[in-house]
Coordinates of C-alpha atoms and ligand atoms in Angstrom, one line a residue:
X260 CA 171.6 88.6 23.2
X261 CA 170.5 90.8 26.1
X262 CA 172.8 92.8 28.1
X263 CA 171.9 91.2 31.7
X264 CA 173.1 94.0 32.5
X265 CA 169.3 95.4 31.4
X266 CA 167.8 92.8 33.7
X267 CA 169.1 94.1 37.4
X268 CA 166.2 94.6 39.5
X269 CA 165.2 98.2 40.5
X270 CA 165.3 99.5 43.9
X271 CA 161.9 100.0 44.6
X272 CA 161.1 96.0 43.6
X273 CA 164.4 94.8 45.8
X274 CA 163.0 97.0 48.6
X275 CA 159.6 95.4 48.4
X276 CA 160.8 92.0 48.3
X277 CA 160.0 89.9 51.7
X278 CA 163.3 89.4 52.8
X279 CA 164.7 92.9 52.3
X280 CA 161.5 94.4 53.5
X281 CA 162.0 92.6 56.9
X282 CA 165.9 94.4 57.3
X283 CA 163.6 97.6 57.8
X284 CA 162.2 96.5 61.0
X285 CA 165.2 95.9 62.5
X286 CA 167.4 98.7 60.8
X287 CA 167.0 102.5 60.2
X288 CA 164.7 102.4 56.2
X289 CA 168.2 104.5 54.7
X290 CA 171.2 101.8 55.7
X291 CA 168.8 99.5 54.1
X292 CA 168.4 101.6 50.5
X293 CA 171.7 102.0 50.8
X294 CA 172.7 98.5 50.7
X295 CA 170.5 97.7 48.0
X296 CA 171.7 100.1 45.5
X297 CA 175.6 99.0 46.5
X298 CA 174.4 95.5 46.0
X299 CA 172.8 96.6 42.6
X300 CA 175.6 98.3 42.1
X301 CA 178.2 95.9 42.6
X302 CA 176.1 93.3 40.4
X303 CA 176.3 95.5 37.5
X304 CA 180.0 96.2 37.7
X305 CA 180.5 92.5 37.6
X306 CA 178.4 91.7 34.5
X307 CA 174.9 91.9 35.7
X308 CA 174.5 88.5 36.8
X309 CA 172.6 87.9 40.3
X310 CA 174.3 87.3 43.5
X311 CA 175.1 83.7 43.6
X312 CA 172.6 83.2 47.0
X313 CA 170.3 85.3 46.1
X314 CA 169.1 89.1 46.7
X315 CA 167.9 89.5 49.6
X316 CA 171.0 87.4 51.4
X317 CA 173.5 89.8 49.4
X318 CA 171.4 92.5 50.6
X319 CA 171.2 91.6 54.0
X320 CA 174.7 90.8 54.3
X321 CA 176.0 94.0 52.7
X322 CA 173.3 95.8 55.5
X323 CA 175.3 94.1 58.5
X324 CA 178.5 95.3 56.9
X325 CA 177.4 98.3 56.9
X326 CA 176.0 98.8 60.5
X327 CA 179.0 97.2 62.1
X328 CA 181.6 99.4 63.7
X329 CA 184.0 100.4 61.5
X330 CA 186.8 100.4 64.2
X331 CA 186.7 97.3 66.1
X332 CA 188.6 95.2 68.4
X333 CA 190.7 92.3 66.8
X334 CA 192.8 90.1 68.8
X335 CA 196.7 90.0 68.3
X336 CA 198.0 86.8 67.6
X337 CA 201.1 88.5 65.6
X338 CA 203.4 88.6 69.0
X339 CA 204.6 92.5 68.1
X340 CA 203.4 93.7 72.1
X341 CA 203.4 97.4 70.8
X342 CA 201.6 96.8 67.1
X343 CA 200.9 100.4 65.7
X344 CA 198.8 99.0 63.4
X345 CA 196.7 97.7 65.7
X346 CA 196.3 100.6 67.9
X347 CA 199.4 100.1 70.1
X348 CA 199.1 99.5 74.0
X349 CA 196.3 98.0 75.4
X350 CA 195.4 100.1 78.7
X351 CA 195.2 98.6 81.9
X352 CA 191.4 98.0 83.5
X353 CA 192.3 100.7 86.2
X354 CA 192.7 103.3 82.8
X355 CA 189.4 101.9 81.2
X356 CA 187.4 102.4 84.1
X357 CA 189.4 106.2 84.6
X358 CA 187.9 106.5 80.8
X359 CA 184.4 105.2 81.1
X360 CA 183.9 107.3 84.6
X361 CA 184.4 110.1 82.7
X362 CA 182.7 109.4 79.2
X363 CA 179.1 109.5 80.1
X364 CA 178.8 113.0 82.2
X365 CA 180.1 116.3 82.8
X366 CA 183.9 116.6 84.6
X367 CA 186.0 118.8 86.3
X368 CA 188.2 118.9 83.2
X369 CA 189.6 122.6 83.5
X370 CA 186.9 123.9 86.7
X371 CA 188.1 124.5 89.7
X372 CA 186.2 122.9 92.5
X373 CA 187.9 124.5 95.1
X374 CA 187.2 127.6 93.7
X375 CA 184.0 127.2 91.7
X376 CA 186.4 128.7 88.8
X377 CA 187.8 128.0 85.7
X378 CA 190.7 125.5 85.7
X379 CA 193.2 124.3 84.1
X380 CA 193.3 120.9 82.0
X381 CA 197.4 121.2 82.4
X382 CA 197.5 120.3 85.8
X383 CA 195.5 117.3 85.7
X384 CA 198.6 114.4 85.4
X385 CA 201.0 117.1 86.2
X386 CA 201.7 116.6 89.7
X387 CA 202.1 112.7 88.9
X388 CA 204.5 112.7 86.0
X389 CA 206.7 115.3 88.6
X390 CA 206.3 112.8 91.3
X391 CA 207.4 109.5 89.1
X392 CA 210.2 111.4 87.6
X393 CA 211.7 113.8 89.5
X394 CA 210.9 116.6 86.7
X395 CA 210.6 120.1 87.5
X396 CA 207.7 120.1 85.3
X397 CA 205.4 118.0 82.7
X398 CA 202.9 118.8 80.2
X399 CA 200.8 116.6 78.2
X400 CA 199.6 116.9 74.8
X401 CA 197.8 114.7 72.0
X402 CA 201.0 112.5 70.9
X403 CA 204.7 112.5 71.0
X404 CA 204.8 113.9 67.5
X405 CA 202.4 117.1 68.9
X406 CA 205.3 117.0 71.6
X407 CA 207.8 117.3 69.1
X408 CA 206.0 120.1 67.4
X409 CA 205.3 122.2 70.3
X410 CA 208.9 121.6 72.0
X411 CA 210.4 122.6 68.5
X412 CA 208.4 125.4 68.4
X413 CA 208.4 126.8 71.9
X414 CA 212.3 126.5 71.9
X415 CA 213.5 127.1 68.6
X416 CA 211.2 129.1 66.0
X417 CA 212.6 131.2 63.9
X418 CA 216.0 130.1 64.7
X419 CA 218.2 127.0 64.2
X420 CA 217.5 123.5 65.3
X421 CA 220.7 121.0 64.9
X422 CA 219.9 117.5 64.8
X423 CA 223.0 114.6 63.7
X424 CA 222.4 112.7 60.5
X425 CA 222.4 109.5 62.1
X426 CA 218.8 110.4 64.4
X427 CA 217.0 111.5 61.4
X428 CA 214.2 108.8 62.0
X429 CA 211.5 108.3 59.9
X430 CA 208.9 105.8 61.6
X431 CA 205.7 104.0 60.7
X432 CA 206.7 106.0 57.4
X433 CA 204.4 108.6 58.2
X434 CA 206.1 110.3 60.7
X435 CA 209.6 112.0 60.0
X436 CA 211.0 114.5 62.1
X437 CA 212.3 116.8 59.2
X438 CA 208.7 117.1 58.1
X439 CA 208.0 118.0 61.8
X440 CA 210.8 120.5 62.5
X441 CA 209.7 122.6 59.2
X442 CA 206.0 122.7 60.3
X443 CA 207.6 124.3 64.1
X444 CA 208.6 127.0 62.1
X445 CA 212.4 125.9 63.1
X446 CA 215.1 125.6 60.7
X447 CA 217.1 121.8 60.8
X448 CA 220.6 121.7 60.3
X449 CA 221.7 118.4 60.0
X450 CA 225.4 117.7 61.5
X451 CA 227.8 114.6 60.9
X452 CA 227.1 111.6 59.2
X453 CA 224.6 108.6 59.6
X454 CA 227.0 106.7 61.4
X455 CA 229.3 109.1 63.0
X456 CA 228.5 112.4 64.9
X457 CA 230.6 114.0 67.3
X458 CA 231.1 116.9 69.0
X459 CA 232.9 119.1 66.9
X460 CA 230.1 118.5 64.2
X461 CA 227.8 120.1 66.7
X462 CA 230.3 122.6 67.7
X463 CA 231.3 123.6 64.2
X464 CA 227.2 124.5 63.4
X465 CA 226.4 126.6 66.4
X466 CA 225.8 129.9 65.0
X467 CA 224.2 133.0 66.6
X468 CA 221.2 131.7 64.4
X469 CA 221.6 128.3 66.8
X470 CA 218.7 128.4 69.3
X471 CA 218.4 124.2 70.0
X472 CA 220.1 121.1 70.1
X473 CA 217.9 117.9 69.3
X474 CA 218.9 114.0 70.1
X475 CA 216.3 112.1 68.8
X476 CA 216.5 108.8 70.0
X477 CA 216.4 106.2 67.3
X478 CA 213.6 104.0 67.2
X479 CA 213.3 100.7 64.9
X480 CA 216.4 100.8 63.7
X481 CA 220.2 100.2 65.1
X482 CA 223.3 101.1 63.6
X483 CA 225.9 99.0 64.2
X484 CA 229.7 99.1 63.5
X485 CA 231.7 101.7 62.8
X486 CA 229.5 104.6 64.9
X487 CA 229.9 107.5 67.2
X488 CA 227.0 109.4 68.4
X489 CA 227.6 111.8 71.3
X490 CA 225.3 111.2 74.4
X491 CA 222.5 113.2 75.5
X492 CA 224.8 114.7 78.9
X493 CA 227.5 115.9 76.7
X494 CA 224.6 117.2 74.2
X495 CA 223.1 119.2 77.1
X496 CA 226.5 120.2 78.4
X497 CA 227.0 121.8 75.0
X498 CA 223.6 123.4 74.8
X499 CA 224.4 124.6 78.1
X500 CA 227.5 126.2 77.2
X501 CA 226.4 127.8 73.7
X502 CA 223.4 128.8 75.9
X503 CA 221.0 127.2 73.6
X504 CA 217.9 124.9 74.7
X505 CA 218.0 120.8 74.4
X506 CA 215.8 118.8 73.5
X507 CA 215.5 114.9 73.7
X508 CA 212.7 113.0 71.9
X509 CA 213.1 109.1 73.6
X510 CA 209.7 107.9 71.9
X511 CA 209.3 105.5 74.1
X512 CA 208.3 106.7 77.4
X513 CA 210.3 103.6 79.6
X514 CA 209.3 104.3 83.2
X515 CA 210.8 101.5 84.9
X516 CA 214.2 99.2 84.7
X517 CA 213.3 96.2 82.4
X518 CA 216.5 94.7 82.8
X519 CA 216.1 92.2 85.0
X520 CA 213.8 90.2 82.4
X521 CA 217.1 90.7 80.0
X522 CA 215.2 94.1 78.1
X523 CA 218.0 96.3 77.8
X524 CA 219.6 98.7 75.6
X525 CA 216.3 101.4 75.2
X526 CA 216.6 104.7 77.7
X527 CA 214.7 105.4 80.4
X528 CA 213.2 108.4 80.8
X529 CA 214.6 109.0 84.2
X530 CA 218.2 108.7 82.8
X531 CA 217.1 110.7 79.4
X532 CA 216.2 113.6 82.3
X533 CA 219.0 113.0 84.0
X534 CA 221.4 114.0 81.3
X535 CA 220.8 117.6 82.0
X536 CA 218.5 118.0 78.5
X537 CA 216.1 120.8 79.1
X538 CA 213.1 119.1 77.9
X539 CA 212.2 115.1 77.0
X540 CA 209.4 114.1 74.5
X541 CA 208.0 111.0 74.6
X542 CA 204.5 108.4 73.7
X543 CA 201.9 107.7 76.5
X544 CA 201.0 104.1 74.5
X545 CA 204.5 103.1 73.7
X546 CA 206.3 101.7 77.0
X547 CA 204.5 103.5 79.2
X548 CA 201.6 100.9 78.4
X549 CA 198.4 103.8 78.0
X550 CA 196.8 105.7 76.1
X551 CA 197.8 107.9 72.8
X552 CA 199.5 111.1 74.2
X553 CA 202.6 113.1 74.4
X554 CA 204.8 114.0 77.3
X555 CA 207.2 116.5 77.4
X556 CA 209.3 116.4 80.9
X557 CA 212.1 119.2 81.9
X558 CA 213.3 122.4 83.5
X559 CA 210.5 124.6 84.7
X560 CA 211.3 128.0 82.0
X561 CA 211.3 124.9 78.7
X562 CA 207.7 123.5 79.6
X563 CA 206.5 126.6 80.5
X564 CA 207.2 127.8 77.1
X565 CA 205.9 125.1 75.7
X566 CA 202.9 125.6 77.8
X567 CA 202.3 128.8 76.5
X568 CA 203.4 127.9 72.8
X569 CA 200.0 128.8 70.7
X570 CA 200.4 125.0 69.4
X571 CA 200.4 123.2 72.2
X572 CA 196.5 124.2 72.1
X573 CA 196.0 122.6 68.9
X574 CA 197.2 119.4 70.1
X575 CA 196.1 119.3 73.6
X576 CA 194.8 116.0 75.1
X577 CA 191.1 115.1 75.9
X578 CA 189.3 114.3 79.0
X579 CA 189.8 110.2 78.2
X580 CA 193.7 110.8 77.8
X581 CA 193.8 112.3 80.5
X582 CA 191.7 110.0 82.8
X583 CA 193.2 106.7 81.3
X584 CA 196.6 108.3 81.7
X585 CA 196.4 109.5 85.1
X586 CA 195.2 106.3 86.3
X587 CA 197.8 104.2 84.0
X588 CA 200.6 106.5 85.6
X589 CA 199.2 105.9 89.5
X590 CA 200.0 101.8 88.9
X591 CA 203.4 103.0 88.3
X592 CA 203.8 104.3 92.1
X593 CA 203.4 100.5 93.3
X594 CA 204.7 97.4 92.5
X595 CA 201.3 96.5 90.8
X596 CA 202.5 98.2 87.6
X597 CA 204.0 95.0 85.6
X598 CA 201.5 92.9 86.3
X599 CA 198.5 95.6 85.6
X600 CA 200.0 97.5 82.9
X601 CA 199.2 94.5 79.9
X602 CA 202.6 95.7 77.9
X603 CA 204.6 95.5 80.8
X604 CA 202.8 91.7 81.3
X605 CA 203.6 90.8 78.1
X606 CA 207.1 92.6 77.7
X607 CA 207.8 90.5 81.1
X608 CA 206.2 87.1 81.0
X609 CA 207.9 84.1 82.0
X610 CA 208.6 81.9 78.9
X611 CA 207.1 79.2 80.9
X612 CA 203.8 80.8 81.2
X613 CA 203.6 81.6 77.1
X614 CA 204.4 77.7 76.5
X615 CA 201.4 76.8 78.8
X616 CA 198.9 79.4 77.2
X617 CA 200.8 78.1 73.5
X618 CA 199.5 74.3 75.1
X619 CA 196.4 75.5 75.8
X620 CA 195.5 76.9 72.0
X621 CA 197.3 73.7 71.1
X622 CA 195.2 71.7 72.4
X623 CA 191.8 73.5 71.3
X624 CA 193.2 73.6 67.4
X625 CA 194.1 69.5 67.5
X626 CA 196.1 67.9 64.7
X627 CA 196.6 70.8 62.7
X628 CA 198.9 72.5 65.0
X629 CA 202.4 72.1 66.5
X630 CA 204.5 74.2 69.1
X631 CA 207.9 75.8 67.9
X632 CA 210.5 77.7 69.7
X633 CA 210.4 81.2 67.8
X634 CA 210.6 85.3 68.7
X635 CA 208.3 87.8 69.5
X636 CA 208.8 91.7 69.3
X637 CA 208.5 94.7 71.2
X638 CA 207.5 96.9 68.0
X639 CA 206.8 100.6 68.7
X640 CA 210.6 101.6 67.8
X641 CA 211.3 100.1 71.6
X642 CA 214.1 98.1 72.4
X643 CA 215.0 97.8 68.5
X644 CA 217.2 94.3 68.1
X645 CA 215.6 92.9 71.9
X646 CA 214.9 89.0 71.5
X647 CA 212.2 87.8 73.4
X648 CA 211.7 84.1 73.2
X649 CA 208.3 82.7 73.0
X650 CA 206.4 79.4 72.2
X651 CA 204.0 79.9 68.8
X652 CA 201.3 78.0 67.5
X653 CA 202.3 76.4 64.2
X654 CA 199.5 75.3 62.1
X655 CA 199.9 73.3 59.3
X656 CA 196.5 72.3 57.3
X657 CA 196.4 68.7 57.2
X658 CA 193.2 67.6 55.5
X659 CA 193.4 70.0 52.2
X660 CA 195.6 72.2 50.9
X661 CA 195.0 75.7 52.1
X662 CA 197.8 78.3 51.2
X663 CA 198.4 80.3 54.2
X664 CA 197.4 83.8 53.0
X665 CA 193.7 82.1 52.5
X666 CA 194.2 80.7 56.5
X667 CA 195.5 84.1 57.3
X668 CA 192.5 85.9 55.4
X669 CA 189.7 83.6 57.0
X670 CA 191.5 84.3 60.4
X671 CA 190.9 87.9 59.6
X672 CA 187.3 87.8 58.9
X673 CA 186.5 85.8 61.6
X674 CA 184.6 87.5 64.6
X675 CA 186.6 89.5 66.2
X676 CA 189.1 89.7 63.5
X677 CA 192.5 87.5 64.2
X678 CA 195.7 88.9 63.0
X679 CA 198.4 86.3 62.8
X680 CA 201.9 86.5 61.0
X681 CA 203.7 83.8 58.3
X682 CA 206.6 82.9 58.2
X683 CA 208.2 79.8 56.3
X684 CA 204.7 79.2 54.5
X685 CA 202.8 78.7 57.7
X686 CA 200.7 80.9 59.6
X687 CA 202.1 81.0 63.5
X688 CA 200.3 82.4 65.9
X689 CA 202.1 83.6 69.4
X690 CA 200.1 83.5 72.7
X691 CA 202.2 86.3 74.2
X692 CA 200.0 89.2 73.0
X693 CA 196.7 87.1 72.8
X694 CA 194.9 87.6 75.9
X695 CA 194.1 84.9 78.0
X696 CA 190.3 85.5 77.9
X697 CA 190.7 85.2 74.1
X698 CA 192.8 82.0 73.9
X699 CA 189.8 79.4 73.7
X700 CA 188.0 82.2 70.8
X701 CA 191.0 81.8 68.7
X702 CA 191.4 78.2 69.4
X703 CA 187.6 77.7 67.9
X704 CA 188.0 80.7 64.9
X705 CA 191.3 78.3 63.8
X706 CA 189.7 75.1 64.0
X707 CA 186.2 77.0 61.7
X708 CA 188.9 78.5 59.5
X709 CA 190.6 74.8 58.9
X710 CA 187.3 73.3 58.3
X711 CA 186.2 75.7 55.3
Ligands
PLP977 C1 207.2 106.8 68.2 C2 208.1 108.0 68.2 C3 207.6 109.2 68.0 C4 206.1 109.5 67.7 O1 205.3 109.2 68.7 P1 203.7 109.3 68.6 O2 203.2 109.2 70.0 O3 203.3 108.2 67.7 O4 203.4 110.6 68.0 C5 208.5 110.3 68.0 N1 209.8 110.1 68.2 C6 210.3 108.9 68.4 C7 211.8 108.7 68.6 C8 209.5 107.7 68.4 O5 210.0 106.5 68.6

């Protein structure tokens, strides 16, 4: 017997073949060689045998996969409104058209027109953030973690930071703030316990080595029971007193009350400032419903230092973060902003409204689909433990049996990509973050996914 693995076809004959000789017309000669060595490749790693439809269709197909996008849009049928995974908050068309105004030319990004001088970048959603919040001052940098690091290290290097047991967040798993704190060149002392700090733990740490107090607020995750935790006013008070800096990282970024469509229990930034803290981190594509960025708000000497802190250069924002935020933050001045802003839509909509769009899918998948009561989530570490009631999509495969991870999968690969969740054995799929232009697209990608 012959290894088949002898008989694979060499490069140059797949190349010349009609089929694979066509893909060069229409793509550039090296995405094509490429694809036919990984589809030689792949062959031999799987015993040498051919590809079941042939050559030139592996070929092919291999090519488009690799000239597509590797980052793409995918619709969110999982009903988490801020999904990290999938990229978070979806800006508002006011912030898209801020981006794409300033993608394709030259801006005034740090030029002074007036002037016909250099400018600053810093100034650019500056006067904005001071206007919507009251701050003294506001600087914006890459993320809230850059935040973090530059506050950290503007207001605490080479001195001691102390931070309660019980806000030592970790989040997403990537992202923990003792990790950050020893990067800012600032040393963490942990005080209290993980359910109970007060302040005599704080009190009993301050040192002359002592140069911060951090709250961090914490995200994804409640502790309930038996807890103290000592509040951000009495935190600054103490700072204050011991003549220390405070710091207050509220990862959220929550502009306006959501309480009156039940959303309570996460702090807004205006109360965070409020408490007297010297400086507040927090995400531009968390709450605040635009892009990727950090904010830091506070008192005019703390973000001035930060300003100045060498870091806060390696994580400054771009000229799109700046443009979508800008324009994401000017909503926030009217009454337009929870309607425009698509997280604040979504955080908000009537339950009424979800049933009809849940109909409306419903009614494009047929027989294979029912409409249950069930929840949907804020994600993003905001508003951990908030229950928002929505109508999902059940669908239950009549015809043959398909296991829902193979439903799930084929939703995954359809065109754009649908992510759904299971739950119970079924895949559900909630209309509260799938936009309405895309319910009618997911209706038909379920109904292909049913059929085979
Ligand atoms: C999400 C979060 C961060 C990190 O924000 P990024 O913008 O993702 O860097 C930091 N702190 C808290 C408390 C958070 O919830």
């Amino acid at each position: 017997m012959t290894d088949p693995r002898r008989r694979l076809p060499a490069v140059d004959a797949l190349l010349a073949e009609p089929d694979v000789a066509a893909l060069i017309a229409s793509h550039p000669r090296g995405l094509v060689v490429r694809a036919v060595r990984d589809t030689i490749e792949h062959a031999r790693a799987h015993g040498g045998a051919a590809p079941a439809g042939g050559w030139g269709a592996a070929v092919g197909e291999r090519t488009r996969r690799l000239a597509a996008p590797s980052l793409a849009p995918v619709i969110n049928a999982t009903g988490v409104v801020l999904h990290t995974n999938l990229g978070r908050a979806p800006l508002a068309p006011a912030a898209i058209a801020a981006m794409s105004r300033v993608a394709g030319g030259y801006t005034n990004l740090e030029y002074d027109l007036a002037r016909g001088t250099r400018g600053s970048r810093d100034g650019l959603c500056r006067d904005l953030l001071i206007e919507l919040t009251g701050a003294e001052d506001a600087l914006v940098v890459n993320n809230a973690a850059g935040a973090l690091l530059v506050a950290l290290s503007a207001l605490a290097r080479d001195g001691d930071a102390l931070v309660s047991r019980g806000e030592l967040v970790e989040i997403g798993g990537s992202f923990r703030i003792p990790d950050i704190m020893a990067r800012s060149g600032a040393a963490l002392v942990e005080v209290g316990t993980t359910n109970r700090t007060h302040r005599a733990d704080y009190e009993a740490a301050l040192t002359p080595r002592t140069r911060l107090l951090l709250k961090v607020h914490r995200s994804n995750f409640q502790v309930t029971g038996f807890t103290t935790e000592v509040p951000a006013t009495e935190l600054a008070g103490l700072a204050r007193h011991a003549q220390v800096a405070s710091l207050y990282d509220l990862g959220s970024g929550l502009l306006l009350d959501l309480a009156p469509w039940g959303l309570t229990g996460e702090p807004s930034v205006a109360e965070a400032l409020a408490s007297g803290v010297d400086a507040v981190a927090f995400s531009g594509d968390k709450l605040l419903g635009g892009p990727q960025a950090g904010i830091l708000l506070g008192r005019r000497d703390a973000i001035a230092a930060c300003r100045k802190d060498p870091l806060a250069r390696a994580v400054r924002s771009d000229k799109f973060t700046l443009a979508a935020l800008e324009a994401t933050l000017a909503l926030y001045r009217g009454p337009a902003a929870i309607q425009e802003i698509p997280v604040l839509r979504m955080l908000t909509q009537d339950v009424a409204q979800i049933r009809r769009a849940a109909e409306a899918l419903h009614k494009g998948v047929g027989k294979d689909a029912d409409i249950v009561e069930g929840e949907s989530e804020v994600g993003g570490g905001s508003f951990p433990g908030a229950k928002l009631n929505t109508w999902l999509v059940r669908i239950t495969p009549s015809t043959q049996h398909l296991a829902p991870n193979t439903l799930a999968e084929r939703l995954r690969g359809a065109d754009p990509p649908i992510i759904t969740r299971i739950a119970d054995d079924r895949v559900l799929l909630d209309p509260r973050t799938i936009l309405p232009s895309e319910i009618e697209l997911v209706a038909r990608a379920v109904r292909a996914a049913l059929d085979g």
